[in-house]
PDB file of C-alpha atoms in Angstrom:
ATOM      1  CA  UNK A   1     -63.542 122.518 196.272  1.00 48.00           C
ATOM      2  CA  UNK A   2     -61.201 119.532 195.551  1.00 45.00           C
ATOM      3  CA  UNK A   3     -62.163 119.059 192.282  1.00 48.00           C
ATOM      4  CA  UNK A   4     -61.407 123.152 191.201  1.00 47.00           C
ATOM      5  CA  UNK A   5     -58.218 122.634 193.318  1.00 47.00           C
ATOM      6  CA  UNK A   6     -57.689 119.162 190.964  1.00 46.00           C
ATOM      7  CA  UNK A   7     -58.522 121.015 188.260  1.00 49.00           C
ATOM      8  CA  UNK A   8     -56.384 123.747 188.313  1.00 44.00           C
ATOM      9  CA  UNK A   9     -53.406 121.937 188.950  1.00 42.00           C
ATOM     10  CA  UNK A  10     -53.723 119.953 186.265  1.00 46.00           C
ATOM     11  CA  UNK A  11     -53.952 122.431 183.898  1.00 47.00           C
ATOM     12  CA  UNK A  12     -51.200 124.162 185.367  1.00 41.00           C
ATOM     13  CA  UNK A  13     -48.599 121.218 184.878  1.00 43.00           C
ATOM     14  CA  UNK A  14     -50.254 120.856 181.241  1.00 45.00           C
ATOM     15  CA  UNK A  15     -48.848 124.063 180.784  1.00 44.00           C
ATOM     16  CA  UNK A  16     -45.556 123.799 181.972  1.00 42.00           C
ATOM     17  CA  UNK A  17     -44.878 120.893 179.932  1.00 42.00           C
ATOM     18  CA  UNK A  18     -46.276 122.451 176.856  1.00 44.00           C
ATOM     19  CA  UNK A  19     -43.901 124.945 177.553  1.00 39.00           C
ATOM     20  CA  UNK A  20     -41.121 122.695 178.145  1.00 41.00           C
ATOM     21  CA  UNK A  21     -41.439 120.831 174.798  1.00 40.00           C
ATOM     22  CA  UNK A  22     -40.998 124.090 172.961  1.00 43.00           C
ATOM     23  CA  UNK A  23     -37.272 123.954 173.944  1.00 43.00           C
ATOM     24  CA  UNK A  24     -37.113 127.523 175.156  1.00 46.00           C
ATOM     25  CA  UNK A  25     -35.836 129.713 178.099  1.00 47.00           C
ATOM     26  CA  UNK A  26     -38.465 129.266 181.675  1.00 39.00           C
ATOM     27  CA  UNK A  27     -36.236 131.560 183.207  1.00 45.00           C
ATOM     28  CA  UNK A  28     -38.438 134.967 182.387  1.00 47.00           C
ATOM     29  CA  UNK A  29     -41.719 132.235 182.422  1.00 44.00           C
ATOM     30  CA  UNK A  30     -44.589 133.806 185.044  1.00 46.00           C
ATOM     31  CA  UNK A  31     -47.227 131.839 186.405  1.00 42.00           C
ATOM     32  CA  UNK A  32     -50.011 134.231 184.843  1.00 47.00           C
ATOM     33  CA  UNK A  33     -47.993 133.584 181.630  1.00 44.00           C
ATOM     34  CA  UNK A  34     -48.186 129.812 182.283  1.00 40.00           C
ATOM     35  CA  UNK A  35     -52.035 129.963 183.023  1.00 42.00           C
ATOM     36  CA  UNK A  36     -52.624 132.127 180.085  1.00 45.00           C
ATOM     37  CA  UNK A  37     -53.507 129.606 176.610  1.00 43.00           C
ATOM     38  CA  UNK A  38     -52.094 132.047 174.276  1.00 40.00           C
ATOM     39  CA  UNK A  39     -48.696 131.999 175.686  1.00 41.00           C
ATOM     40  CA  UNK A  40     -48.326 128.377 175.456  1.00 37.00           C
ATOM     41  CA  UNK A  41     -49.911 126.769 172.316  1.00 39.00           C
ATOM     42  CA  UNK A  42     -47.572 126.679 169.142  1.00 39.00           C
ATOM     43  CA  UNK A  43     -47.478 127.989 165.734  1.00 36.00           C
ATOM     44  CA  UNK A  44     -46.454 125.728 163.032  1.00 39.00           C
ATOM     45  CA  UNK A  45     -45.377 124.127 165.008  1.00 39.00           C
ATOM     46  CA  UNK A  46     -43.241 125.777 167.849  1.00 38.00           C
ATOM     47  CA  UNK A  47     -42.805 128.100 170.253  1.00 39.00           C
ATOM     48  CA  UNK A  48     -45.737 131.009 170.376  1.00 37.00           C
ATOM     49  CA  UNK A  49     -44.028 134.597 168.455  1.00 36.00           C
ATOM     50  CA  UNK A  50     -44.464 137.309 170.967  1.00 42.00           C
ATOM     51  CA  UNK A  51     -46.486 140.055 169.704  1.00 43.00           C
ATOM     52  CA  UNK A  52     -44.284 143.334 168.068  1.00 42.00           C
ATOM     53  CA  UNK A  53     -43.349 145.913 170.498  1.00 45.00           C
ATOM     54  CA  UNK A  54     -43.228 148.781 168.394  1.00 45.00           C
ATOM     55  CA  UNK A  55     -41.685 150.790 171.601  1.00 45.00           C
ATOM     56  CA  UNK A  56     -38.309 148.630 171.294  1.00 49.00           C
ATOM     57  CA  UNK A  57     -37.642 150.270 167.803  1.00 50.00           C
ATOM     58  CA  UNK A  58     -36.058 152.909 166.681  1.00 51.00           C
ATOM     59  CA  UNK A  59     -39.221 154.455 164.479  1.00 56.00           C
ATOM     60  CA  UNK A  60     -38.847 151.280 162.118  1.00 62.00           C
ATOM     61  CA  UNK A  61     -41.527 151.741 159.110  1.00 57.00           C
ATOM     62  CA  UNK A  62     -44.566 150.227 160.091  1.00 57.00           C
ATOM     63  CA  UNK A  63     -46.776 147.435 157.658  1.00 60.00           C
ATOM     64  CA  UNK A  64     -49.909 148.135 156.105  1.00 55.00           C
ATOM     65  CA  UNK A  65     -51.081 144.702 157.113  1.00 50.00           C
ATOM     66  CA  UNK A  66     -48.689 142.513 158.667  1.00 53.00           C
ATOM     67  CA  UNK A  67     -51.287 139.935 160.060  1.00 48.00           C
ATOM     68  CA  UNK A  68     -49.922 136.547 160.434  1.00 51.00           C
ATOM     69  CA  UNK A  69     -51.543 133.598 159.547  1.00 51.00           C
ATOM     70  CA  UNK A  70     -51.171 131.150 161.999  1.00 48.00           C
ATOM     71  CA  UNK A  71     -53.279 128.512 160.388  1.00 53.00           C
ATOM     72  CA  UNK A  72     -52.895 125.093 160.526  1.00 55.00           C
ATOM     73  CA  UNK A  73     -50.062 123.251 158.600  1.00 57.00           C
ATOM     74  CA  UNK A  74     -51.444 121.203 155.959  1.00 83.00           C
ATOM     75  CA  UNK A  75     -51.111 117.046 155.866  1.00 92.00           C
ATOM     76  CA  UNK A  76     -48.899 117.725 153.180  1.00 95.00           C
ATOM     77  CA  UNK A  77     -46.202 119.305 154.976  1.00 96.00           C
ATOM     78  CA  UNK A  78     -46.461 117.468 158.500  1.00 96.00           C
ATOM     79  CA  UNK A  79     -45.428 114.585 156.053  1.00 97.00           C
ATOM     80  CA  UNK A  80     -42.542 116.555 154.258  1.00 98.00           C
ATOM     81  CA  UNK A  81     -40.662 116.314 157.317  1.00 98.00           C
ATOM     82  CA  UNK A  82     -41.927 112.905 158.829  1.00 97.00           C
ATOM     83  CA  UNK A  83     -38.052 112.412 158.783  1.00 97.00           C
ATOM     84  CA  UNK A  84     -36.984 115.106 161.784  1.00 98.00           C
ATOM     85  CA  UNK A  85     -36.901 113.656 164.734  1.00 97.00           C
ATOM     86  CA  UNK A  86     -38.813 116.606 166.877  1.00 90.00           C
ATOM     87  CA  UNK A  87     -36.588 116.181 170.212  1.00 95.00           C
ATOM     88  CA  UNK A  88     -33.184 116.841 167.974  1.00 97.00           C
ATOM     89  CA  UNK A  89     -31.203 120.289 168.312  1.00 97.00           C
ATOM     90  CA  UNK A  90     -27.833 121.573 167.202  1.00 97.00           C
ATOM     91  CA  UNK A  91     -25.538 120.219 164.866  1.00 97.00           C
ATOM     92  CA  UNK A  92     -27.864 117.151 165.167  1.00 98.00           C
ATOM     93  CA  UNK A  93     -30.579 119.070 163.664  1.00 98.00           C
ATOM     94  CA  UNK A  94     -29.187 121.333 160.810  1.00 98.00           C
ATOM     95  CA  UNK A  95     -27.379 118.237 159.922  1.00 98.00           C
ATOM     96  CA  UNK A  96     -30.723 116.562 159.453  1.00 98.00           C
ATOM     97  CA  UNK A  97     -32.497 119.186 157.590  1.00 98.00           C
ATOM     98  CA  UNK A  98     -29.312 119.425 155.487  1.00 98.00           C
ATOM     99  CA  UNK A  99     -29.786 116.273 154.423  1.00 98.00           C
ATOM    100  CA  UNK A 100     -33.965 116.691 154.131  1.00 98.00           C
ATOM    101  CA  UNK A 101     -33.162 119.685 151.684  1.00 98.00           C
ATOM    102  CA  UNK A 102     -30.627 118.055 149.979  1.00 98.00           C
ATOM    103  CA  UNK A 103     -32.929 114.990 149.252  1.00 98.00           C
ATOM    104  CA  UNK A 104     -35.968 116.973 148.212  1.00 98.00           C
ATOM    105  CA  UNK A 105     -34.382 119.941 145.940  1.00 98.00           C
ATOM    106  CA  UNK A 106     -34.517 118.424 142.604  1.00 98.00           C
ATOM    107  CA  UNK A 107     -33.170 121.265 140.682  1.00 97.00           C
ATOM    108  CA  UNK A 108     -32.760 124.979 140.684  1.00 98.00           C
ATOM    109  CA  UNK A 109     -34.083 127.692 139.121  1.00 97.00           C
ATOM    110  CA  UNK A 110     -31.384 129.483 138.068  1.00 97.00           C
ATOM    111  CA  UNK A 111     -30.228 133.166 139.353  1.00 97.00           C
ATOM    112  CA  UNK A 112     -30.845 134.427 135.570  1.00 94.00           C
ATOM    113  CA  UNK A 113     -34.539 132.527 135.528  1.00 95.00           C
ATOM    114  CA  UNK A 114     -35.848 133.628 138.814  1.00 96.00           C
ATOM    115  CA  UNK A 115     -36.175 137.271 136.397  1.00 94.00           C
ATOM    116  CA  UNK A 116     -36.419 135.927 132.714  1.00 90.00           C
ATOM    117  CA  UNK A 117     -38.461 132.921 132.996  1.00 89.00           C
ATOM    118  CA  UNK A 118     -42.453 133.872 133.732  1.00 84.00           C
ATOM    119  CA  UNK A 119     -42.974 129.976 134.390  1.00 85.00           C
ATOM    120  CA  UNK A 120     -40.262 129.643 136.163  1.00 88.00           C
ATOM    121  CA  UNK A 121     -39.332 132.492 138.600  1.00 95.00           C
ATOM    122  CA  UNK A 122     -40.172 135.346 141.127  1.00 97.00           C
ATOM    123  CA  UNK A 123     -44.308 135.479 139.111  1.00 95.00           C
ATOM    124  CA  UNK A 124     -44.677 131.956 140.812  1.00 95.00           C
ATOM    125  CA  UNK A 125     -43.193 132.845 144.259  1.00 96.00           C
ATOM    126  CA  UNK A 126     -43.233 136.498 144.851  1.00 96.00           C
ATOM    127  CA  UNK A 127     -46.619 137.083 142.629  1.00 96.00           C
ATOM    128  CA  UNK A 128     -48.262 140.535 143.280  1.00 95.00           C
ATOM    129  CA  UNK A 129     -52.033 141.538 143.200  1.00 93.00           C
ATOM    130  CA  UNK A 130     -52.607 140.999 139.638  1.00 93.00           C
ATOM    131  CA  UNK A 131     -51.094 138.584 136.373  1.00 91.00           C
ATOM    132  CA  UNK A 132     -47.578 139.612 136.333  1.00 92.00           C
ATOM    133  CA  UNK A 133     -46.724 141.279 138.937  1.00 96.00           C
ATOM    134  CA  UNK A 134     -44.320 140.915 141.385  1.00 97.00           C
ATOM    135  CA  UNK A 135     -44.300 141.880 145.560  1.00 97.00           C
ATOM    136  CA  UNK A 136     -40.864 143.297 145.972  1.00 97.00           C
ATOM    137  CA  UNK A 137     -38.462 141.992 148.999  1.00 98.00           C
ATOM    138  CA  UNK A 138     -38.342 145.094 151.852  1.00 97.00           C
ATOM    139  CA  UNK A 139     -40.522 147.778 150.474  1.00 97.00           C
ATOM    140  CA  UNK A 140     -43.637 145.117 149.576  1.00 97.00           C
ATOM    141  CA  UNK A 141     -44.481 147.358 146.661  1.00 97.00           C
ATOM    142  CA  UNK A 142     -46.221 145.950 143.646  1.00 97.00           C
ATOM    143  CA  UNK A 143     -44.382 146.272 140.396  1.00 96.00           C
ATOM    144  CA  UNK A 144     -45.665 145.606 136.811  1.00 95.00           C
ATOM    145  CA  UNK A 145     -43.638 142.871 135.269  1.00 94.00           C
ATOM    146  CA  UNK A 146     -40.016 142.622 135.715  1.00 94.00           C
ATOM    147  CA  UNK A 147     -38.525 145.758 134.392  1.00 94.00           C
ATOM    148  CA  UNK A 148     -37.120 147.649 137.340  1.00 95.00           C
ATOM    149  CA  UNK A 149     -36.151 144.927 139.439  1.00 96.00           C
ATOM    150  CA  UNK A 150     -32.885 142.965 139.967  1.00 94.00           C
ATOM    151  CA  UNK A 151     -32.529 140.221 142.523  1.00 96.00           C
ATOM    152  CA  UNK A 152     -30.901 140.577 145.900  1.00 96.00           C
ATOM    153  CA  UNK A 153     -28.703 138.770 147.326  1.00 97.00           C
ATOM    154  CA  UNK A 154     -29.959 138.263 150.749  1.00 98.00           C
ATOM    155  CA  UNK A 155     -27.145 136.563 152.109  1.00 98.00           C
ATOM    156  CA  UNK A 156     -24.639 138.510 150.168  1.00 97.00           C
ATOM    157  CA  UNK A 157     -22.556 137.418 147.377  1.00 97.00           C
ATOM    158  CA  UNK A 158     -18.814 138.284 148.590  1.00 97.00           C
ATOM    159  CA  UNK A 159     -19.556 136.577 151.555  1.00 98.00           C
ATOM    160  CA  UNK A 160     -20.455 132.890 150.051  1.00 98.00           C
ATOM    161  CA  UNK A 161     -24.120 133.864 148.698  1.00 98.00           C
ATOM    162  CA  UNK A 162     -23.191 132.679 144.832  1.00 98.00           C
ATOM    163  CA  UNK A 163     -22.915 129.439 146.808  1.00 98.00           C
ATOM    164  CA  UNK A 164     -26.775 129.131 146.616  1.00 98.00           C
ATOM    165  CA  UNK A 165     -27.604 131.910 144.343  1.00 98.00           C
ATOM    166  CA  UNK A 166     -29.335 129.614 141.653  1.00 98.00           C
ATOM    167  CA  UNK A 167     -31.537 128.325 144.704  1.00 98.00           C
ATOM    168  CA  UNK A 168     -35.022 130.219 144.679  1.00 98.00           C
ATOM    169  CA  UNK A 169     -35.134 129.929 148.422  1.00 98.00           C
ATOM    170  CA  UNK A 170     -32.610 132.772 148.677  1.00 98.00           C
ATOM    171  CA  UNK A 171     -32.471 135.358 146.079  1.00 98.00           C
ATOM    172  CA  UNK A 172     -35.380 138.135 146.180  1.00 98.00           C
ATOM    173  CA  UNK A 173     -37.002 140.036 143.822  1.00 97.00           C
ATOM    174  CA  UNK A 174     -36.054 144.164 144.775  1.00 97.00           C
ATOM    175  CA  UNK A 175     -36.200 147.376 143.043  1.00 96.00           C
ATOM    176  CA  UNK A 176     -33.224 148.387 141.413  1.00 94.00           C
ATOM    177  CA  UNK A 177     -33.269 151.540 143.110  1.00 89.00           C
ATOM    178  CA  UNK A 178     -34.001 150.319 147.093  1.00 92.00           C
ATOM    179  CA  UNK A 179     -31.243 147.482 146.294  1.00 88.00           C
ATOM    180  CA  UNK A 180     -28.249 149.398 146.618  1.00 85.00           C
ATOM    181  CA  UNK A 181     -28.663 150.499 150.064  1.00 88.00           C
ATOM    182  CA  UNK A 182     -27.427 147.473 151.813  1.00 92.00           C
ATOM    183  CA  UNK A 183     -24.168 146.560 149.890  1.00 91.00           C
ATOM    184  CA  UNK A 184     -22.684 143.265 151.890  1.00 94.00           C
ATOM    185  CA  UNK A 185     -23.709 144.434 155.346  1.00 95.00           C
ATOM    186  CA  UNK A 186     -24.597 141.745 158.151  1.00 96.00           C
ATOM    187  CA  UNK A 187     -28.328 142.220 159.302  1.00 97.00           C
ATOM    188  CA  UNK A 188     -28.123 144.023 162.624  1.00 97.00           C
ATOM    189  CA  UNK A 189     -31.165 145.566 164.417  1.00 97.00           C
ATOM    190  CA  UNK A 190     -31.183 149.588 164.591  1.00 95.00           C
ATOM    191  CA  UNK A 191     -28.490 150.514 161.957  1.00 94.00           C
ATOM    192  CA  UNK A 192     -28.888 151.850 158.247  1.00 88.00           C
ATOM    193  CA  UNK A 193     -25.893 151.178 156.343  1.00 72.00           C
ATOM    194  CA  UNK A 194     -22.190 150.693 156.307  1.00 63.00           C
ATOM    195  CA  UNK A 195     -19.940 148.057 157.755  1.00 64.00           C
ATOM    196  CA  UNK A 196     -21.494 148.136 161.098  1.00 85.00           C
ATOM    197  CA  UNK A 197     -24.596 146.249 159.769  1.00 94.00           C
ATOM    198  CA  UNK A 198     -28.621 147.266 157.815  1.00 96.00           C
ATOM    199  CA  UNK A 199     -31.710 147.061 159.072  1.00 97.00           C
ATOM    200  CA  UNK A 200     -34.693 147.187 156.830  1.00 96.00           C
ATOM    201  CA  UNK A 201     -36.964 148.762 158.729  1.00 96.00           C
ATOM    202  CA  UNK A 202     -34.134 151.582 159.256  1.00 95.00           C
ATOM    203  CA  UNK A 203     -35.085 152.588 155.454  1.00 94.00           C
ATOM    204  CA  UNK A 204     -38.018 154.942 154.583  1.00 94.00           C
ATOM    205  CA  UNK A 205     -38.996 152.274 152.156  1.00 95.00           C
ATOM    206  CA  UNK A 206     -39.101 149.303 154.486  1.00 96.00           C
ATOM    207  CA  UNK A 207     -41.412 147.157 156.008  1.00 97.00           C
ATOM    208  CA  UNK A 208     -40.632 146.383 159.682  1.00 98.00           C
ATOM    209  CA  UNK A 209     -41.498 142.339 159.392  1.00 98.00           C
ATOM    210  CA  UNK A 210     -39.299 142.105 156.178  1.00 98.00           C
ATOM    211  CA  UNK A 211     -36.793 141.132 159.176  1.00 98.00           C
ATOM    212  CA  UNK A 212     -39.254 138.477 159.645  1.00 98.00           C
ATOM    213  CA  UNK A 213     -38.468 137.325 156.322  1.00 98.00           C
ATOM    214  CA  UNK A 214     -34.634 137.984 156.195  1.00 98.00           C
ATOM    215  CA  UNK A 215     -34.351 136.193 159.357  1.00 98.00           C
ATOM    216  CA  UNK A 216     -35.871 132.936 158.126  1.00 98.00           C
ATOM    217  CA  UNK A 217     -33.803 133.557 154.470  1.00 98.00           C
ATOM    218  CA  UNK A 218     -30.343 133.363 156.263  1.00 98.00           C
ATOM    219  CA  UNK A 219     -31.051 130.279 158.470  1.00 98.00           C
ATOM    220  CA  UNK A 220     -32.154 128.892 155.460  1.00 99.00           C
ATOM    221  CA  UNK A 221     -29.158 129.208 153.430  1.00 98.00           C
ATOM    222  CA  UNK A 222     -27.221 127.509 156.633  1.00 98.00           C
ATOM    223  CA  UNK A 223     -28.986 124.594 155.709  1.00 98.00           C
ATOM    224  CA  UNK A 224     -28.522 124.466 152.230  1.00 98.00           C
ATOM    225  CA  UNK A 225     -25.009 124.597 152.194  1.00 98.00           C
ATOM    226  CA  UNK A 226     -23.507 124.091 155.543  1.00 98.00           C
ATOM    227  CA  UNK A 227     -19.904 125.872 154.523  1.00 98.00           C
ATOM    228  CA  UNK A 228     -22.373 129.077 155.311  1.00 98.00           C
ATOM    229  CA  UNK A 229     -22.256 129.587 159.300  1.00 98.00           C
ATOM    230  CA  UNK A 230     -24.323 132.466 160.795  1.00 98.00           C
ATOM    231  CA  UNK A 231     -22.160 134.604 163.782  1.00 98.00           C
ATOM    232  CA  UNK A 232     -23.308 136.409 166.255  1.00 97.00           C
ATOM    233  CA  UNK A 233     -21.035 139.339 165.251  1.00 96.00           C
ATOM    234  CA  UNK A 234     -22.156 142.655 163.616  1.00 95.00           C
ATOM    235  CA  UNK A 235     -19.694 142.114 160.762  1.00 95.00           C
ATOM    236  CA  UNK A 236     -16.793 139.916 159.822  1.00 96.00           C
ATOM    237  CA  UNK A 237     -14.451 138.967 157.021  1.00 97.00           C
ATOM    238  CA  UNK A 238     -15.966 138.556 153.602  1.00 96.00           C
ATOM    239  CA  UNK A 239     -13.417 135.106 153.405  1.00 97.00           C
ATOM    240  CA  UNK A 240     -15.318 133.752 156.383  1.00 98.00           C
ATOM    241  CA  UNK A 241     -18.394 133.035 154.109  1.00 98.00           C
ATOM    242  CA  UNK A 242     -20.403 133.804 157.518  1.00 98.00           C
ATOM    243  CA  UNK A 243     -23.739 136.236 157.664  1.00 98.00           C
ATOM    244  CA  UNK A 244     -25.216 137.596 161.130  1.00 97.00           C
ATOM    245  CA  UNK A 245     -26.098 138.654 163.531  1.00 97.00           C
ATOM    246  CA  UNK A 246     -27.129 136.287 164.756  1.00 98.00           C
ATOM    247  CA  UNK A 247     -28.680 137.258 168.016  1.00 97.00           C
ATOM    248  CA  UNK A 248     -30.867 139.482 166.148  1.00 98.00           C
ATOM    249  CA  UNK A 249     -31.817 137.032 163.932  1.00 98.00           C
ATOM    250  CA  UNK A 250     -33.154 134.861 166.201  1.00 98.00           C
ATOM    251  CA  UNK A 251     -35.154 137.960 167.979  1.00 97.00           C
ATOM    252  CA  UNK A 252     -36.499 139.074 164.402  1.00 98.00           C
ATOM    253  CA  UNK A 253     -37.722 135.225 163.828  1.00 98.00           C
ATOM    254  CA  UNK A 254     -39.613 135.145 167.147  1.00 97.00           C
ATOM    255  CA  UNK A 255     -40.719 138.645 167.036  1.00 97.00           C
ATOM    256  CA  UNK A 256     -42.326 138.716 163.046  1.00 98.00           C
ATOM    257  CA  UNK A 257     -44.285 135.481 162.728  1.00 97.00           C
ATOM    258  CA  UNK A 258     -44.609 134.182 159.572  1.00 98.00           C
ATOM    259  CA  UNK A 259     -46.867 136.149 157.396  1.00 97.00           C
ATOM    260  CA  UNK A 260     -49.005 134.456 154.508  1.00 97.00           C
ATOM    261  CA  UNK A 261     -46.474 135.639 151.857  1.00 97.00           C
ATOM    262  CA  UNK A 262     -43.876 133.416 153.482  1.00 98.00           C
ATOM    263  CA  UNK A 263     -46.120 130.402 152.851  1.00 97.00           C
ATOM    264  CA  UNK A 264     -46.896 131.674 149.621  1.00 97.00           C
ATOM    265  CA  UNK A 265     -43.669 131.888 148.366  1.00 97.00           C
ATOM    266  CA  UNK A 266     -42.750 128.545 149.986  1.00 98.00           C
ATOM    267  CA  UNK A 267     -44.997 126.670 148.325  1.00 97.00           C
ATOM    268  CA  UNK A 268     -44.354 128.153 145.124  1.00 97.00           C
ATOM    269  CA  UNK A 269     -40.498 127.716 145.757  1.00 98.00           C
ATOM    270  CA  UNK A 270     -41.567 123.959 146.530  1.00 98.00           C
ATOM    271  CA  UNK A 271     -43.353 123.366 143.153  1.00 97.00           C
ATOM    272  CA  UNK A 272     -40.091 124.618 141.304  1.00 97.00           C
ATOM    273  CA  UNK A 273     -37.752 122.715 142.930  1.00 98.00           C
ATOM    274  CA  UNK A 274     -38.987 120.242 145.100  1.00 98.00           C
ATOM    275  CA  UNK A 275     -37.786 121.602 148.778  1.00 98.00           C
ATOM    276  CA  UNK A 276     -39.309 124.141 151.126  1.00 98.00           C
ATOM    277  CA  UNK A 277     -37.474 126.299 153.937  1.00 98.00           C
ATOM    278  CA  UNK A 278     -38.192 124.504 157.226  1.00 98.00           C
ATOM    279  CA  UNK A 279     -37.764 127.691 159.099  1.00 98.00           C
ATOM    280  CA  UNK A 280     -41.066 129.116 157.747  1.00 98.00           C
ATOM    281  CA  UNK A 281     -43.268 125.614 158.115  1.00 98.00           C
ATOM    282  CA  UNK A 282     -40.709 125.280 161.397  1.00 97.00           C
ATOM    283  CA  UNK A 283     -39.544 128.688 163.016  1.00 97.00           C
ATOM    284  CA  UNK A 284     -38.593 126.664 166.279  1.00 96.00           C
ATOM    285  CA  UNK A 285     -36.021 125.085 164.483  1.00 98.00           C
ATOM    286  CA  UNK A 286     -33.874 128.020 164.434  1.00 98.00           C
ATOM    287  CA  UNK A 287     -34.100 128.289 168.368  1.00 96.00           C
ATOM    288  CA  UNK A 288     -33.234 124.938 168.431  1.00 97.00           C
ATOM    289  CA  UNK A 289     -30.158 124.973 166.472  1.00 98.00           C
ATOM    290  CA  UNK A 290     -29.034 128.535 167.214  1.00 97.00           C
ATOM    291  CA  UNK A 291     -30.558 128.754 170.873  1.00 92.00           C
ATOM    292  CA  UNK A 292     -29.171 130.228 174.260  1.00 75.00           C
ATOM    293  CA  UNK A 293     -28.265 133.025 172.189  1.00 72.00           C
ATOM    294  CA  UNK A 294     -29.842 136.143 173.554  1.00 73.00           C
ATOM    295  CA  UNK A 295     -32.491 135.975 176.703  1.00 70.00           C
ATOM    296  CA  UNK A 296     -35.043 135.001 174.590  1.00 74.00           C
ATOM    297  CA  UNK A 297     -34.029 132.280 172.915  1.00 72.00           C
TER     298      UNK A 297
END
């Protein structure tokens, strides 16, 4: 009887400090959470993603497959960022991986490339189910070559997005005809259009973990060039060169893992330029750096 009663209480302050490293809220933490594996070990990395609660939508556009693929991260990558020190957060941080990206982007693609160049552009990171073809950004359609398409600005251009538009990381491939819908607006969960923020999954032709993918886009750019500063706000002035919201960001990046097109288009991003976006290899950066937001993070 000792030995069960040994047992269990080490496994139950395993837990706690496996939870503890993650850097994340123990306020809502329950003890059948805490006893329950899945709801402590990491992916890439971090904090587990809770699963998608369809019910906390308003009739978003479900995926056809939106599986993650929490697979292991490869020695490759563990030694891209041997140089982030795990226990930083904040300014510290973004700071750091500022510097990271800085040091490993060796050039740019090009805004006009990422379309014109078929060795160089959206066929090596966005590629589709066949040669030449290209998975469009929101929709996930598969298009035949490039005609059609024109490349969005996902952290928009009035509002300091031609600051990093030649930078592969940010710019993604979208039909011509879904691109419009958005204009400049701030992501914000639940609304369609106009200046009180867009929601992909509030289209009829978008996929609900595209704000997955947005998400991890806009931290992204915060890190590439640190003039850009994400705000919790559901729109601001275009001068600001800010993008949000930012509590909703941080809920979409918990909520959507990372999917195996994210890695995909990482890597192929990577062989391009040289740099990858930390916050797919890494979403438990962003909670780090942008935490205490919202009751999740």
């Amino acid at each position: 009887m000792k030995s069960k009663r040994t047992s269990l209480l080490f496994t139950l302050c395993a837990a706690m400090a496996a939870v503890t490293l993650t850097g994340c809220d123990l306020q809502n933490l329950t003890l059948d959470k805490i006893l329950d594996p899945l709801n402590i070990l990491p992916i890439h990395g971090g904090e587990k993603i809770p699963e998608t609660d369809d019910d906390d939508d308003p009739d978003p556009t479900p995926d056809p497959d939106p599986t993650p693929d929490p697979g292991p991260v490869d020695d490759h990558v563990v030694q891209y960022y041997s140089s982030i020190n795990s226990s930083s957060s904040g300014t510290t941080l973004l700071n750091a991986l500022h510097s990271l990206n800085s040091t490993k982007r060796t050039r740019t693609v090009g805004y006009k490339a990422m379309l014109n160049s078929p060795a160089n552009g959206y066929y090596k990171t966005d590629p589709g189910t066949s040669a030449y073809t290209i998975t469009t950004f929101y929709s996930g359609k598969v298009n035949a070559g490039t005609s059609g398409l024109n490349r969005e600005h996902v952290w928009p251009d009035s509002r300091g997005g031609n600051k990093v538009e030649n930078d592969i990381h940010m710019p993604r491939p979208t039909l011509e005809k879904e691109n419009g819908s958005r204009g400049n607006s701030f992501y914000v969960e639940g609304k369609c259009s106009g200046s009180g923020g867009w929601d992909p999954a509030m289209e009829n032709f978008g996929l609900e973990s595209y704000r997955g993918d947005s998400a991890r886009i806009i931290f992204y750019c915060a890190i590439a060039d640190t003039s850009l500063k994400i705000v919790d706000k559901e729109d601001d002035n275009v001068s600001n060169n800010t993008m949000g919201k930012l509590s909703d960001l941080l809920k979409w990046n918990l909520k959507y893992p990372v999917l195996e097109r994210e890695k995909t288009r990482n890597t192929g991003a990577e062989g391009l330029q040289g740099n990858r976006n930390p916050f797919i290899d890494h979403p438990e950066y962003a909670c780090k750096i942008w935490g205490n937001t919202n009751a999740t993070t």
